[in-house]
Short mmCIF file of C-alpha atoms in Angstrom, two decimals:
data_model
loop_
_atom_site.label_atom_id
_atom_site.label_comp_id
_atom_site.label_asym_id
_atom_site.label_seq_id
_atom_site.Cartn_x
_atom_site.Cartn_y
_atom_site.Cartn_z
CA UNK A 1 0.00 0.00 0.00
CA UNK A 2 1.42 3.35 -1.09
CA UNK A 3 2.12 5.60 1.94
CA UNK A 4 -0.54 8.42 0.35
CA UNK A 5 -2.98 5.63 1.13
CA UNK A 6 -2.49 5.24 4.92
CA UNK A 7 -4.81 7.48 6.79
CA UNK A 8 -5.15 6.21 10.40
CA UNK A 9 -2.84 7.37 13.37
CA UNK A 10 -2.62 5.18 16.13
CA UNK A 11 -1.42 5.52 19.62
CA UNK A 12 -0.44 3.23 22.39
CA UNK A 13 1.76 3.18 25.57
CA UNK A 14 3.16 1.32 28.27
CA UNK A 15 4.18 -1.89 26.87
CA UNK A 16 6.84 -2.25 29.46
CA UNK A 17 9.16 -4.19 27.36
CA UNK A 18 11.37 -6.22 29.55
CA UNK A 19 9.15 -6.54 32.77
CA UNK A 20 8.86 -10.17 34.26
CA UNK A 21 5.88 -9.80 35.32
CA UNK A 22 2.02 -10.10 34.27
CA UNK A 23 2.80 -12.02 30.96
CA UNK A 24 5.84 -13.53 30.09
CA UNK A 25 7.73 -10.69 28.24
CA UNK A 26 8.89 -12.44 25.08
CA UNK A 27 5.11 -13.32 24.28
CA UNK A 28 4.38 -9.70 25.04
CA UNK A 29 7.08 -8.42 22.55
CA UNK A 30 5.52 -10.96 19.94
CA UNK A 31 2.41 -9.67 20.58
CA UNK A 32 3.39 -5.92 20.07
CA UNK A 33 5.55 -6.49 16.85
CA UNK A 34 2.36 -8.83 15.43
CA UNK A 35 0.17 -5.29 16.10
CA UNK A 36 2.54 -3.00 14.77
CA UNK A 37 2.94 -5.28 11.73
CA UNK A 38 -1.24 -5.41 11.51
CA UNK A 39 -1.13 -1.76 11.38
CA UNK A 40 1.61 -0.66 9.15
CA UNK A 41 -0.46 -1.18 5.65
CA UNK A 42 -2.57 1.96 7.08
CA UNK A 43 -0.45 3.73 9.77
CA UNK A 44 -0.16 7.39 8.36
CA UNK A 45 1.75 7.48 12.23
CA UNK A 46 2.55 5.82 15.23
CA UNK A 47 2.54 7.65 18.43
CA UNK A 48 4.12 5.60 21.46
CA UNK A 49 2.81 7.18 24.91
CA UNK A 50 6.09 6.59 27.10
CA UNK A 51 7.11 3.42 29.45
CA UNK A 52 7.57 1.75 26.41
CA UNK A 53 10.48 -0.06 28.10
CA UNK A 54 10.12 -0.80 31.91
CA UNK A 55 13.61 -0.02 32.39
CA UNK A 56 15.97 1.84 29.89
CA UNK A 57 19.38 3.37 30.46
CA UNK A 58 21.59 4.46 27.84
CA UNK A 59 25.29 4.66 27.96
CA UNK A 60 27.55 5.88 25.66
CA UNK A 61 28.69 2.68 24.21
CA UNK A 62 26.02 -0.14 25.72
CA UNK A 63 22.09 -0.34 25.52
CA UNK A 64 20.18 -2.76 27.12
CA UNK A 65 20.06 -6.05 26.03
CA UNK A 66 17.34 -7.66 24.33
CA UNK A 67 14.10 -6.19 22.44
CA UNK A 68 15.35 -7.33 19.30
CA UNK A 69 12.02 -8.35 17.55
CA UNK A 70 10.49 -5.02 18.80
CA UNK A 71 13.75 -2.30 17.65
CA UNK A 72 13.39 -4.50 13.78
CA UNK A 73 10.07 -3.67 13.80
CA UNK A 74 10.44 -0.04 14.65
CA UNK A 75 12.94 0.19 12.54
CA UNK A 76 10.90 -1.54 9.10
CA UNK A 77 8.33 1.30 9.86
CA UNK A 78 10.60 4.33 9.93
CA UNK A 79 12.29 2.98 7.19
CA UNK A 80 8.79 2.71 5.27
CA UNK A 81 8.36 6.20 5.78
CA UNK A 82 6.22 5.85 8.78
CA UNK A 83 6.98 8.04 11.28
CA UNK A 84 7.05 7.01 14.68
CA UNK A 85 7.09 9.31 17.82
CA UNK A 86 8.17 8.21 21.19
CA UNK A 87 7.53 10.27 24.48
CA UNK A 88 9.63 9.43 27.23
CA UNK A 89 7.93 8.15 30.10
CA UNK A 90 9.03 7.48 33.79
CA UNK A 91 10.59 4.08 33.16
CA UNK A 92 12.26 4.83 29.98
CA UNK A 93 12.76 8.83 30.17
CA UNK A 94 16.79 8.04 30.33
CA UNK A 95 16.56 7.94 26.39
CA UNK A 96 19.60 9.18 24.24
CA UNK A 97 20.60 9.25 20.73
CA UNK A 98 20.51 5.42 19.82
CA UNK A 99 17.26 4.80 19.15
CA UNK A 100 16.83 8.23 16.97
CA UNK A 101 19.98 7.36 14.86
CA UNK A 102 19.27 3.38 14.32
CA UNK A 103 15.42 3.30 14.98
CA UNK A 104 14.58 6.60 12.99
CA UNK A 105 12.18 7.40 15.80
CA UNK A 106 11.17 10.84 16.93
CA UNK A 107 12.00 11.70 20.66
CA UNK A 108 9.39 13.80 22.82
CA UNK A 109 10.44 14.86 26.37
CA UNK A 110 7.95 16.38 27.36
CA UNK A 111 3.97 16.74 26.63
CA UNK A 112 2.73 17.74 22.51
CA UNK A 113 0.24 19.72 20.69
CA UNK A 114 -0.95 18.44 17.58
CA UNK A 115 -2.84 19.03 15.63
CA UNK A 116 -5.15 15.86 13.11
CA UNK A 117 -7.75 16.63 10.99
CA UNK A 118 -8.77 20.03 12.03
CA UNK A 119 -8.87 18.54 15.76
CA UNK A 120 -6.53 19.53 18.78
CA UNK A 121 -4.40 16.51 20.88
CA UNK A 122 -2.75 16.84 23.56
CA UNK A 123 -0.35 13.91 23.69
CA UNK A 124 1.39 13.41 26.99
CA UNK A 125 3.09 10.04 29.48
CA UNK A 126 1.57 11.70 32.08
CA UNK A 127 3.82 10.93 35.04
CA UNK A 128 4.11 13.75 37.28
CA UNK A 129 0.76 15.68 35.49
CA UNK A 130 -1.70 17.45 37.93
CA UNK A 131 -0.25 15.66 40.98
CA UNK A 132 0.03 16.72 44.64
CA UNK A 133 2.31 14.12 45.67
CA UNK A 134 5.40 16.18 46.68
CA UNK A 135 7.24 13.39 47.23
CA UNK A 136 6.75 12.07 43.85
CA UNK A 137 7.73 15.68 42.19
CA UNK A 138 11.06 15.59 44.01
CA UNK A 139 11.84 11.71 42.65
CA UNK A 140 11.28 12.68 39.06
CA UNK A 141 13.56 16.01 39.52
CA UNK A 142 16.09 13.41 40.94
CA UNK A 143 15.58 11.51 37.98
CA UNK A 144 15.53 14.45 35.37
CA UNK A 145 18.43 16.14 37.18
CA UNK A 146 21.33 15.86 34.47
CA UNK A 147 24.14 15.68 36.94
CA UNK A 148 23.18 13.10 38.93
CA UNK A 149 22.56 11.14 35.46
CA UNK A 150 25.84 11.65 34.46
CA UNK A 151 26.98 10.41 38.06
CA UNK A 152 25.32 7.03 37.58
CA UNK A 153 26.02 6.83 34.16
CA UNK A 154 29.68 6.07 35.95
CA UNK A 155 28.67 3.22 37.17
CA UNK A 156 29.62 -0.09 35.50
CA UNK A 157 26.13 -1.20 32.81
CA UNK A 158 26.09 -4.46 34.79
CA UNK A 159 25.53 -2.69 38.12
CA UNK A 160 23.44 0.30 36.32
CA UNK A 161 21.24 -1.52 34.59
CA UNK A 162 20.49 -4.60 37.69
CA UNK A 163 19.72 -1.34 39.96
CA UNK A 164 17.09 -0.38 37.40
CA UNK A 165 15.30 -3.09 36.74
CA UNK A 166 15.73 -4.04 40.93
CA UNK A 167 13.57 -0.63 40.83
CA UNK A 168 11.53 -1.22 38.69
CA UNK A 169 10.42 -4.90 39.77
CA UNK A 170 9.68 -3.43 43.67
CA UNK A 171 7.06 -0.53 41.49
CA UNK A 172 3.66 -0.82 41.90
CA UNK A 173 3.47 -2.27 38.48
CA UNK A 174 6.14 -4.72 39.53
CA UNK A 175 4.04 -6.02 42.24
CA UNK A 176 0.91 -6.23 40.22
CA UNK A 177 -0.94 -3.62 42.42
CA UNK A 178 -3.42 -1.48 40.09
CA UNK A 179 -5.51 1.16 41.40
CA UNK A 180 -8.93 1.32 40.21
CA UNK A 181 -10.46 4.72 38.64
CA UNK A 182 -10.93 6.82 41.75
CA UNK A 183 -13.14 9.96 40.30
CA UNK A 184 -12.92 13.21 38.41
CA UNK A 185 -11.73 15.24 41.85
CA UNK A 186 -8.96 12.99 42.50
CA UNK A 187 -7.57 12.00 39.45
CA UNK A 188 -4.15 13.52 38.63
CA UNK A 189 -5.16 13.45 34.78
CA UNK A 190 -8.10 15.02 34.69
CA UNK A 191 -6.90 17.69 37.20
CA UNK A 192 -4.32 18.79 34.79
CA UNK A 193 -6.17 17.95 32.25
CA UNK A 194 -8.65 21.05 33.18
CA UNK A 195 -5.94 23.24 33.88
CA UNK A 196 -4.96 22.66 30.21
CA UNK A 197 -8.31 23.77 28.93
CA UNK A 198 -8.34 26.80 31.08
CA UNK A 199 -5.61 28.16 28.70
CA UNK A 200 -6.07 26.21 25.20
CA UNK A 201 -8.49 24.97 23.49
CA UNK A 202 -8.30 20.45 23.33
CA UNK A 203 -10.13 18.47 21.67
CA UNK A 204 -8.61 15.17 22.53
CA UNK A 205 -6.25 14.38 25.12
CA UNK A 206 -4.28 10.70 25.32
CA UNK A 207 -2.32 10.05 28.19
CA UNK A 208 -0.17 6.88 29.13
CA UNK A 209 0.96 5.96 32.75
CA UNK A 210 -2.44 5.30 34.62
CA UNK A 211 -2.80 1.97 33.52
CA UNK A 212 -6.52 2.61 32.78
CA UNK A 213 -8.27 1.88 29.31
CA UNK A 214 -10.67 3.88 29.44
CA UNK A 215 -11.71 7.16 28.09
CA UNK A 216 -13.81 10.10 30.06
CA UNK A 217 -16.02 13.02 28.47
CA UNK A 218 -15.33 16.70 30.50
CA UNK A 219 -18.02 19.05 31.10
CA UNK A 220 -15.80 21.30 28.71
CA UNK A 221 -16.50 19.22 25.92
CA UNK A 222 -13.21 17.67 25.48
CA UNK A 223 -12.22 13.51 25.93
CA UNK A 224 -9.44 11.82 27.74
CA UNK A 225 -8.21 8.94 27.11
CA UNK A 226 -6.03 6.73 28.94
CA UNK A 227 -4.13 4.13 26.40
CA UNK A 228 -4.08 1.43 29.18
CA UNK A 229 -1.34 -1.09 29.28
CA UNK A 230 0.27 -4.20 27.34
CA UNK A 231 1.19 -6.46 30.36
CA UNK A 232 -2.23 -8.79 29.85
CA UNK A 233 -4.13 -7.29 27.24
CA UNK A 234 -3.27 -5.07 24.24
CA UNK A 235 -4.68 -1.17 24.17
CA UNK A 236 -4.57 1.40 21.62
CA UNK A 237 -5.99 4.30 20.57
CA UNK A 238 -6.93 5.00 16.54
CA UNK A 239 -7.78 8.33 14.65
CA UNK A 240 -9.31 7.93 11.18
CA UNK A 241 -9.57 11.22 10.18
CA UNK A 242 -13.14 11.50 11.77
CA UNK A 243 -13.44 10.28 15.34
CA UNK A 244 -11.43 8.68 17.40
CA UNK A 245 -11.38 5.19 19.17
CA UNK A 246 -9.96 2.90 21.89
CA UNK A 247 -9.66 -0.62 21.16
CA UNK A 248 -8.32 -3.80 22.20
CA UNK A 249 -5.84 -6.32 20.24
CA UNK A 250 -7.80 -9.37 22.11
#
């Protein structure tokens, strides 16, 4: 199919590459790459939503091991002339240059406007967004702070990398604990997600990093959605030009 011919956009997050937990993560890498595949005849492009790896650091010279089925994939697309975005997330914001120069991806560090169709997205992870937890603002400054990246980027890749996945196994996610949706008022995305439309005008909003599939109309008139995750099932977002919908691979 000739790429004037693909209309769709499609968006996903939170695959979590890597993380032994909830589904065995080969089969969940198989699964991903047999989407992206099923999509690529129509994929005008691919938006990836952040914690697309559950643990990533990047060193100079080594990158994690593994993923190999996934990276070819990403790589086919780009190559197609598909363009695929990736937005950092907060398992996999330690992303450098090797992925843009032998992936062809498209880096975003921080939330997008965009613009489909005549319609306004706002395309974000979402870690961080609209919360009150200082505690959890003060880890991911620790974690954006350059300096202290460089610091443990001194640190040997075999003792690097175990830390990070040691931290990423004792997360929430790790343990298999999922928190159920808990209401407009106390929802971090939908708090910021208001303060957003006080100042622009949104048509759509698609966030990663909740681990909800769902989506949510606001009094405002705009929809959120919340891409869900890959560890059982398979979520995604598609745009057709028209209207927008969240489906499931299974």
């Amino acid at each position: 199919m000739e790429l004037k011919e693909r209309k769709k956009i499609f968006f996903a997050s939170d695959f979590h590459l890597g993380l032994p937990a909830g589904s065995n993560p080969v089969d969940r890498e198989k699964r991903i790459v047999k989407w992206l595949n099923s999509i690529a005849p129509e994929a005008k492009e691919i938006y990836l939503l952040g914690d697309i790896f559950d643990f990533w650091w990047e060193y100079k010279l080594v990158v994690p091991k593994g993923f190999t089925r996934f990276l070819g994939t990403i790589s086919m697309l780009t190559d197609s002339g598909i363009p695929v975005h990736f937005f950092t997330g907060n398992h996999d914001m330690w992303i450098g240059k090797y992925l843009v120069e032998e992936c062809g991806i498209i880096i975003h560090t921080s939330p997008l406007f965009a613009t489909f169709d005549g319609k306004q997205f706002y395309l974000a992870h979402g870690e961080g967004l609209g919360t009150k937890d200082i505690f959890y603002r003060i880890l991911l400054s620790i974690f954006r702070n350059r300096p202290l990246q460089i610091l443990y980027s001194a640190l040997h890749p075999r003792i690097g990398i175990g830390i990070g996945h040691k931290w990423s196994l004792n997360s929430r996610l790790g343990k298999g604990i999922t928190l159920d949706f808990m209401g407009e008022e106390k929802e971090d995305l939908i708090r910021h997600s208001k303060y957003i439309l006080e100042k622009d005008h949104v048509d759509y909003f698609l966030y990663g990093h909740r681990h909800l599939a769902m989506t949510y109309k606001l009094n405002q008139g705009a929809e959120i959605f919340i891409l869900g995750d890959w560890i059982h099932k398979g979520y995604f977002a598609e745009w057709d030009g028209i209207s927008l919908i969240l489906k499931n691979v299974d």
